[in-house]
Tab-separated table of C-alpha atoms in Angstrom:
chain	number	residue	atom	x	y	z
V	288	UNK	CA	99.656	131.456	26.840
V	289	UNK	CA	101.703	130.261	29.961
V	290	UNK	CA	103.236	126.721	29.886
V	291	UNK	CA	103.600	124.612	33.073
V	292	UNK	CA	106.419	122.295	33.742
V	293	UNK	CA	106.103	119.181	35.925
V	294	UNK	CA	108.715	117.137	37.567
V	295	UNK	CA	108.226	113.408	38.099
V	296	UNK	CA	110.040	111.343	40.756
V	297	UNK	CA	111.504	108.340	38.891
V	298	UNK	CA	112.951	106.708	42.128
V	299	UNK	CA	116.267	106.763	43.839
V	300	UNK	CA	119.423	107.328	41.749
V	301	UNK	CA	122.080	104.715	42.147
V	302	UNK	CA	125.570	106.051	42.744
V	303	UNK	CA	128.326	104.142	40.797
V	304	UNK	CA	131.447	103.917	42.783
V	305	UNK	CA	134.548	105.218	40.973
V	306	UNK	CA	137.954	103.533	42.000
V	307	UNK	CA	141.153	105.329	41.534
V	308	UNK	CA	142.927	102.880	39.577
V	309	UNK	CA	145.089	103.136	36.369
V	310	UNK	CA	144.698	106.862	36.187
V	311	UNK	CA	148.305	107.833	35.784
V	312	UNK	CA	151.473	107.030	33.627
V	313	UNK	CA	155.264	107.060	34.177
V	314	UNK	CA	154.442	104.629	37.209
V	315	UNK	CA	158.332	103.820	37.531
V	316	UNK	CA	158.737	107.171	39.415
V	317	UNK	CA	156.642	105.736	42.350
V	318	UNK	CA	158.535	102.370	42.744
V	319	UNK	CA	160.480	102.358	46.001
V	320	UNK	CA	164.122	101.569	45.205
V	321	UNK	CA	165.859	101.757	48.645
V	322	UNK	CA	165.842	98.424	50.448
V	323	UNK	CA	165.828	100.111	53.859
V	324	UNK	CA	162.753	102.219	52.940
V	325	UNK	CA	160.981	99.475	51.223
V	326	UNK	CA	161.448	97.093	54.318
V	327	UNK	CA	159.610	99.924	56.383
V	328	UNK	CA	156.699	100.023	54.091
V	329	UNK	CA	158.129	103.166	52.561
V	330	UNK	CA	157.331	105.165	55.784
V	331	UNK	CA	160.482	107.273	55.507
V	332	UNK	CA	158.945	110.752	55.055
V	333	UNK	CA	159.884	112.003	58.392
V	334	UNK	CA	163.420	110.413	58.697
V	335	UNK	CA	166.309	112.663	58.276
V	336	UNK	CA	168.958	109.968	58.216
V	337	UNK	CA	168.960	108.659	54.749
V	338	UNK	CA	171.429	110.939	53.190
V	339	UNK	CA	171.192	111.158	49.453
V	340	UNK	CA	168.521	108.507	49.216
V	341	UNK	CA	166.145	111.151	50.761
V	342	UNK	CA	165.895	112.587	47.218
V	343	UNK	CA	163.372	109.610	46.315
V	344	UNK	CA	161.230	110.130	49.417
V	345	UNK	CA	161.415	113.588	51.145
V	346	UNK	CA	164.177	115.913	49.826
V	347	UNK	CA	164.085	117.675	53.140
V	348	UNK	CA	165.565	114.866	54.862
V	349	UNK	CA	168.794	115.599	53.114
V	350	UNK	CA	169.148	118.700	54.876
V	351	UNK	CA	170.603	117.272	58.169
V	352	UNK	CA	173.233	115.201	56.476
V	353	UNK	CA	176.436	115.804	58.622
V	354	UNK	CA	179.091	114.534	56.273
V	355	UNK	CA	180.827	116.088	53.058
V	356	UNK	CA	179.787	113.565	50.655
V	357	UNK	CA	177.584	110.569	50.109
V	358	UNK	CA	176.896	108.313	47.040
V	359	UNK	CA	174.761	105.369	46.661
V	360	UNK	CA	174.013	103.108	43.637
V	361	UNK	CA	172.264	99.836	43.141
V	362	UNK	CA	169.897	97.647	41.021
V	363	UNK	CA	166.522	96.200	42.117
V	364	UNK	CA	164.847	93.279	40.141
V	365	UNK	CA	161.166	93.981	40.121
V	366	UNK	CA	158.042	92.166	39.059
V	367	UNK	CA	158.072	90.497	35.550
V	368	UNK	CA	161.838	90.891	35.120
V	369	UNK	CA	161.787	94.598	35.270
V	370	UNK	CA	165.096	95.890	36.270
V	371	UNK	CA	165.631	99.495	38.080
V	372	UNK	CA	169.152	100.845	38.288
V	373	UNK	CA	169.548	103.873	40.407
V	374	UNK	CA	172.237	106.187	41.775
V	375	UNK	CA	172.111	109.263	44.017
V	376	UNK	CA	174.769	111.684	45.360
V	377	UNK	CA	174.664	114.222	48.065
V	378	UNK	CA	177.359	117.056	48.506
V	379	UNK	CA	177.495	119.355	51.597
V	380	UNK	CA	179.876	122.264	50.568
V	381	UNK	CA	181.526	124.781	53.112
V	382	UNK	CA	180.345	122.597	56.107
V	383	UNK	CA	176.618	123.040	55.231
V	384	UNK	CA	176.718	126.800	55.075
V	385	UNK	CA	174.914	126.659	51.649
V	386	UNK	CA	172.764	123.685	52.170
V	387	UNK	CA	173.069	120.244	50.629
V	388	UNK	CA	173.061	119.601	46.952
V	389	UNK	CA	171.867	116.355	45.446
V	390	UNK	CA	171.744	114.433	42.147
V	391	UNK	CA	169.651	111.397	41.156
V	392	UNK	CA	169.166	108.918	38.255
V	393	UNK	CA	166.867	106.149	37.723
V	394	UNK	CA	166.947	103.823	34.622
V	395	UNK	CA	164.302	101.180	33.944
V	396	UNK	CA	164.810	98.118	31.630
V	397	UNK	CA	161.384	96.387	30.727
V	398	UNK	CA	161.214	92.908	29.196
V	399	UNK	CA	160.540	92.613	25.524
V	400	UNK	CA	156.918	92.934	24.499
V	401	UNK	CA	155.265	91.558	21.374
V	402	UNK	CA	153.980	94.303	19.125
V	403	UNK	CA	150.583	93.650	17.404
V	404	UNK	CA	148.251	95.468	15.021
V	405	UNK	CA	144.643	95.070	14.148
V	406	UNK	CA	144.116	92.613	11.306
V	407	UNK	CA	140.997	91.092	9.701
V	408	UNK	CA	141.935	87.339	10.390
V	409	UNK	CA	141.028	84.626	12.722
V	410	UNK	CA	143.058	86.078	15.602
V	411	UNK	CA	142.062	89.680	14.927
V	412	UNK	CA	145.665	90.901	14.854
V	413	UNK	CA	149.041	90.541	13.373
V	414	UNK	CA	152.454	90.408	15.210
V	415	UNK	CA	154.850	93.169	14.094
V	416	UNK	CA	157.922	91.824	16.079
V	417	UNK	CA	158.898	92.931	19.518
V	418	UNK	CA	160.097	96.016	21.332
V	419	UNK	CA	161.544	96.868	24.663
V	420	UNK	CA	160.049	99.831	26.613
V	421	UNK	CA	162.462	101.929	28.806
V	422	UNK	CA	162.485	104.797	31.168
V	423	UNK	CA	164.905	107.284	32.625
V	424	UNK	CA	164.740	110.191	35.219
V	425	UNK	CA	167.496	112.475	35.955
V	426	UNK	CA	167.272	114.804	38.796
V	427	UNK	CA	168.885	117.575	40.915
V	428	UNK	CA	167.817	118.388	44.376
V	429	UNK	CA	168.415	120.928	47.108
V	430	UNK	CA	167.964	120.933	50.918
V	431	UNK	CA	168.608	123.443	53.518
V	432	UNK	CA	168.111	123.419	57.320
V	433	UNK	CA	166.543	126.935	58.100
V	434	UNK	CA	166.931	126.233	61.767
V	435	UNK	CA	168.155	123.280	63.784
V	436	UNK	CA	164.576	122.144	63.833
V	437	UNK	CA	163.058	123.121	60.555
V	438	UNK	CA	164.231	122.018	56.984
V	439	UNK	CA	162.878	122.414	53.465
V	440	UNK	CA	164.004	120.652	50.107
V	441	UNK	CA	163.191	120.095	46.584
V	442	UNK	CA	163.887	117.813	43.841
V	443	UNK	CA	163.192	118.319	40.069
V	444	UNK	CA	163.539	115.350	37.576
V	445	UNK	CA	163.517	115.244	33.763
V	446	UNK	CA	161.603	112.132	33.350
V	447	UNK	CA	161.264	110.322	29.870
V	448	UNK	CA	159.399	107.113	29.050
V	449	UNK	CA	159.837	105.365	25.562
V	450	UNK	CA	157.089	102.881	24.740
V	451	UNK	CA	158.448	102.270	21.275
V	452	UNK	CA	156.645	103.278	17.951
V	453	UNK	CA	153.714	101.803	16.332
V	454	UNK	CA	151.829	101.796	12.939
V	455	UNK	CA	148.845	104.367	13.145
V	456	UNK	CA	146.004	104.011	10.667
V	457	UNK	CA	145.785	102.184	7.372
V	458	UNK	CA	148.312	104.328	5.354
V	459	UNK	CA	151.381	102.722	7.277
V	460	UNK	CA	152.293	105.924	9.246
V	461	UNK	CA	154.512	105.266	12.233
V	462	UNK	CA	154.230	107.166	15.375
V	463	UNK	CA	156.513	107.269	18.384
V	464	UNK	CA	155.280	106.753	21.844
V	465	UNK	CA	158.201	108.455	23.733
V	466	UNK	CA	157.252	111.337	26.129
V	467	UNK	CA	159.241	113.512	28.448
V	468	UNK	CA	158.290	115.794	31.258
V	469	UNK	CA	159.508	117.610	34.446
V	470	UNK	CA	158.569	116.061	37.669
V	471	UNK	CA	158.938	117.981	40.893
V	472	UNK	CA	159.219	116.692	44.488
V	473	UNK	CA	159.255	119.040	47.543
V	474	UNK	CA	158.914	118.481	51.272
V	475	UNK	CA	159.407	120.050	54.757
V	476	UNK	CA	160.650	118.565	58.003
V	477	UNK	CA	160.163	119.636	61.609
V	478	UNK	CA	162.021	118.421	64.635
V	479	UNK	CA	159.917	119.133	67.636
V	480	UNK	CA	161.194	119.962	71.098
V	481	UNK	CA	159.794	116.547	72.444
V	482	UNK	CA	162.805	114.503	72.269
V	483	UNK	CA	163.115	112.559	68.858
V	484	UNK	CA	159.600	113.323	67.660
V	485	UNK	CA	159.625	114.653	64.101
V	486	UNK	CA	156.925	115.677	61.690
V	487	UNK	CA	157.180	115.893	58.003
V	488	UNK	CA	155.174	116.421	54.727
V	489	UNK	CA	156.247	115.725	51.196
V	490	UNK	CA	154.630	116.034	47.735
V	491	UNK	CA	156.094	113.658	44.895
V	492	UNK	CA	155.773	113.754	41.166
V	493	UNK	CA	154.042	117.134	40.662
V	494	UNK	CA	153.841	117.604	36.812
V	495	UNK	CA	151.774	118.759	33.782
V	496	UNK	CA	149.367	116.403	32.031
V	497	UNK	CA	150.658	114.438	29.214
V	498	UNK	CA	148.885	112.938	26.053
V	499	UNK	CA	149.372	109.751	24.052
V	500	UNK	CA	147.413	110.087	20.710
V	501	UNK	CA	143.991	111.130	22.199
V	502	UNK	CA	144.215	109.743	25.804
V	503	UNK	CA	145.628	112.249	28.460
V	504	UNK	CA	146.996	111.221	31.708
V	505	UNK	CA	148.989	112.608	34.805
V	506	UNK	CA	152.044	111.344	36.746
V	507	UNK	CA	151.665	109.440	39.866
V	508	UNK	CA	151.287	112.480	42.300
V	509	UNK	CA	151.105	111.726	45.835
V	510	UNK	CA	150.943	113.538	49.232
V	511	UNK	CA	152.658	112.218	52.250
V	512	UNK	CA	152.421	113.148	56.004
V	513	UNK	CA	154.641	111.539	58.407
V	514	UNK	CA	155.709	111.253	61.996
V	515	UNK	CA	158.714	109.291	63.533
V	516	UNK	CA	159.826	108.772	67.056
V	517	UNK	CA	162.520	106.905	68.851
V	518	UNK	CA	160.564	104.916	71.490
V	519	UNK	CA	163.734	104.330	73.438
V	520	UNK	CA	163.391	107.842	74.546
V	521	UNK	CA	160.550	106.616	76.713
V	522	UNK	CA	161.762	103.231	77.633
V	523	UNK	CA	165.318	103.870	78.412
V	524	UNK	CA	166.563	107.497	77.545
V	525	UNK	CA	170.090	107.031	78.982
V	526	UNK	CA	170.795	103.939	76.870
V	527	UNK	CA	172.621	104.999	73.586
V	528	UNK	CA	173.277	101.311	72.641
V	529	UNK	CA	169.726	100.722	71.376
V	530	UNK	CA	167.270	102.690	69.253
V	531	UNK	CA	163.619	101.636	68.250
V	532	UNK	CA	162.129	103.952	65.734
V	533	UNK	CA	158.446	103.889	64.843
V	534	UNK	CA	157.355	105.689	61.607
V	535	UNK	CA	153.884	106.397	60.722
V	536	UNK	CA	152.527	108.175	57.704
V	537	UNK	CA	149.322	108.694	55.680
V	538	UNK	CA	149.462	108.778	51.871
V	539	UNK	CA	147.109	110.074	49.281
V	540	UNK	CA	148.063	108.813	45.762
V	541	UNK	CA	146.305	110.078	42.664
V	542	UNK	CA	145.695	106.530	41.475
V	543	UNK	CA	145.057	104.500	44.561
V	544	UNK	CA	142.941	104.806	47.583
V	545	UNK	CA	144.534	106.528	50.693
V	546	UNK	CA	146.914	104.322	52.537
V	547	UNK	CA	148.399	104.030	56.126
V	548	UNK	CA	152.051	103.082	56.255
V	549	UNK	CA	153.801	101.734	59.323
V	550	UNK	CA	157.584	101.096	59.806
V	551	UNK	CA	159.812	100.139	62.549
V	552	UNK	CA	163.570	99.952	62.809
V	553	UNK	CA	165.554	98.493	65.642
V	554	UNK	CA	169.158	99.574	66.060
V	555	UNK	CA	171.784	97.928	68.126
V	556	UNK	CA	175.191	99.738	68.466
V	557	UNK	CA	174.842	101.057	64.945
V	558	UNK	CA	175.941	97.535	63.945
V	559	UNK	CA	172.665	95.508	63.654
V	560	UNK	CA	169.454	96.663	62.206
V	561	UNK	CA	166.167	94.912	62.029
V	562	UNK	CA	163.242	96.424	60.103
V	563	UNK	CA	159.659	95.668	59.457
V	564	UNK	CA	156.884	97.568	57.619
V	565	UNK	CA	153.066	97.366	56.918
V	566	UNK	CA	150.987	98.932	54.378
V	567	UNK	CA	147.207	99.041	54.085
V	568	UNK	CA	145.226	99.026	51.821
V	569	UNK	CA	147.461	97.431	49.137
V	570	UNK	CA	147.321	94.915	46.227
V	571	UNK	CA	150.805	93.373	46.640
V	572	UNK	CA	152.603	94.668	49.577
V	573	UNK	CA	151.501	93.783	53.223
V	574	UNK	CA	154.132	92.942	55.565
V	575	UNK	CA	157.802	93.660	54.818
V	576	UNK	CA	160.862	92.407	56.705
V	577	UNK	CA	164.587	93.041	56.399
V	578	UNK	CA	167.709	92.275	58.672
V	579	UNK	CA	170.746	94.596	58.322
V	580	UNK	CA	174.323	94.357	59.670
V	581	UNK	CA	177.057	96.936	59.429
V	582	UNK	CA	180.597	97.933	60.551
V	583	UNK	CA	180.818	101.377	62.128
V	584	UNK	CA	178.086	102.569	59.885
V	585	UNK	CA	180.575	102.252	56.888
V	586	UNK	CA	179.541	99.025	55.269
V	587	UNK	CA	176.458	96.832	55.701
V	588	UNK	CA	174.663	94.067	54.215
V	589	UNK	CA	170.867	93.762	54.203
V	590	UNK	CA	168.054	91.423	52.852
V	591	UNK	CA	164.582	92.765	51.996
V	592	UNK	CA	161.797	90.103	51.687
V	593	UNK	CA	158.467	91.236	50.679
V	594	UNK	CA	155.690	88.618	50.328
V	595	UNK	CA	153.163	89.545	47.628
V	596	UNK	CA	149.735	88.153	46.943
V	597	UNK	CA	150.182	87.205	43.345
V	598	UNK	CA	153.926	87.089	42.640
V	599	UNK	CA	155.318	85.124	45.605
V	600	UNK	CA	158.236	86.412	47.437
V	601	UNK	CA	160.317	89.542	46.099
V	602	UNK	CA	163.670	89.732	47.645
V	603	UNK	CA	166.467	92.427	47.408
V	604	UNK	CA	169.873	91.693	48.897
V	605	UNK	CA	172.005	94.672	49.746
V	606	UNK	CA	175.711	95.600	50.384
V	607	UNK	CA	175.919	99.268	51.396
V	608	UNK	CA	178.207	101.917	52.477
V	609	UNK	CA	176.595	105.033	53.840
V	610	UNK	CA	177.387	108.382	55.434
V	611	UNK	CA	181.213	108.223	54.526
V	612	UNK	CA	183.592	111.195	54.596
V	613	UNK	CA	184.339	112.605	51.274
V	614	UNK	CA	187.879	111.258	51.015
V	615	UNK	CA	186.566	107.636	51.475
V	616	UNK	CA	184.830	105.489	48.821
V	617	UNK	CA	181.272	105.015	49.396
V	618	UNK	CA	178.836	102.420	47.669
V	619	UNK	CA	175.274	101.392	48.105
V	620	UNK	CA	174.717	98.306	46.019
V	621	UNK	CA	171.351	96.296	45.673
V	622	UNK	CA	171.224	93.058	43.758
């Protein structure tokens, strides 16, 4: 005997919107550390003049570094008393015949957190003291200019995050919540034949999936496509005293909606720098501002001001020395 199947229309199916939020770990790898980049909304993917600090944005930008040696280091005070200490180094051996080699380190110190455990009492938990999470990433990078217009670069980092230890189950067993992994960044940069117009692409924090107990997560992978152009090439091409750079890029993060970032930098005689940036959409950022002054591009001081929607103003003051010859001391200090 044959059976008949009947389908019944139960009405329209309502789609539930899924937001890309809180889907990654090791978020310290995606915090912008360079005040210059942060002031321009992190729209630095297509710039090739950031020396060793390019390791944190687009390693290919380090390929056109034209000095023998560059070092930068500093400290950034972030939200909720979180301190980021960083350093980067670039070395260009044999006048660039073998490319540019870079090293980087980022260390993060978080404030103390109260440790709790489930308990059958009025509060529902018991305090187990405090612990201080920490994070560290050490990297090595390489960039090479294939031609005078096209460059590639890569940056591999050993990243570790320690969230302390905690009691698991009722038998008193303690488990450590420290994880380590390899994160890889890579990028390309292309200088077009149209004056200063430059295109670039980068991928940041490519890594394997990690697991805490039963919950798996991935690193904050992101894709960036950027373009930069000196508007003075149109307004006053023969005037070398002024530069007005416009940077625009599209970003696709793993844990946030797609973003548009716009940055501008005005340069007067390589002595005075005015920067601004805009990011949309965003939870905290928005409009960023930073004045910067320097002496023959050797030493400079800058102030980065970022108004946030929940935390007031975040400010970073910087004294820096960039693009120095190898026989001179160099420093890039953020306070």
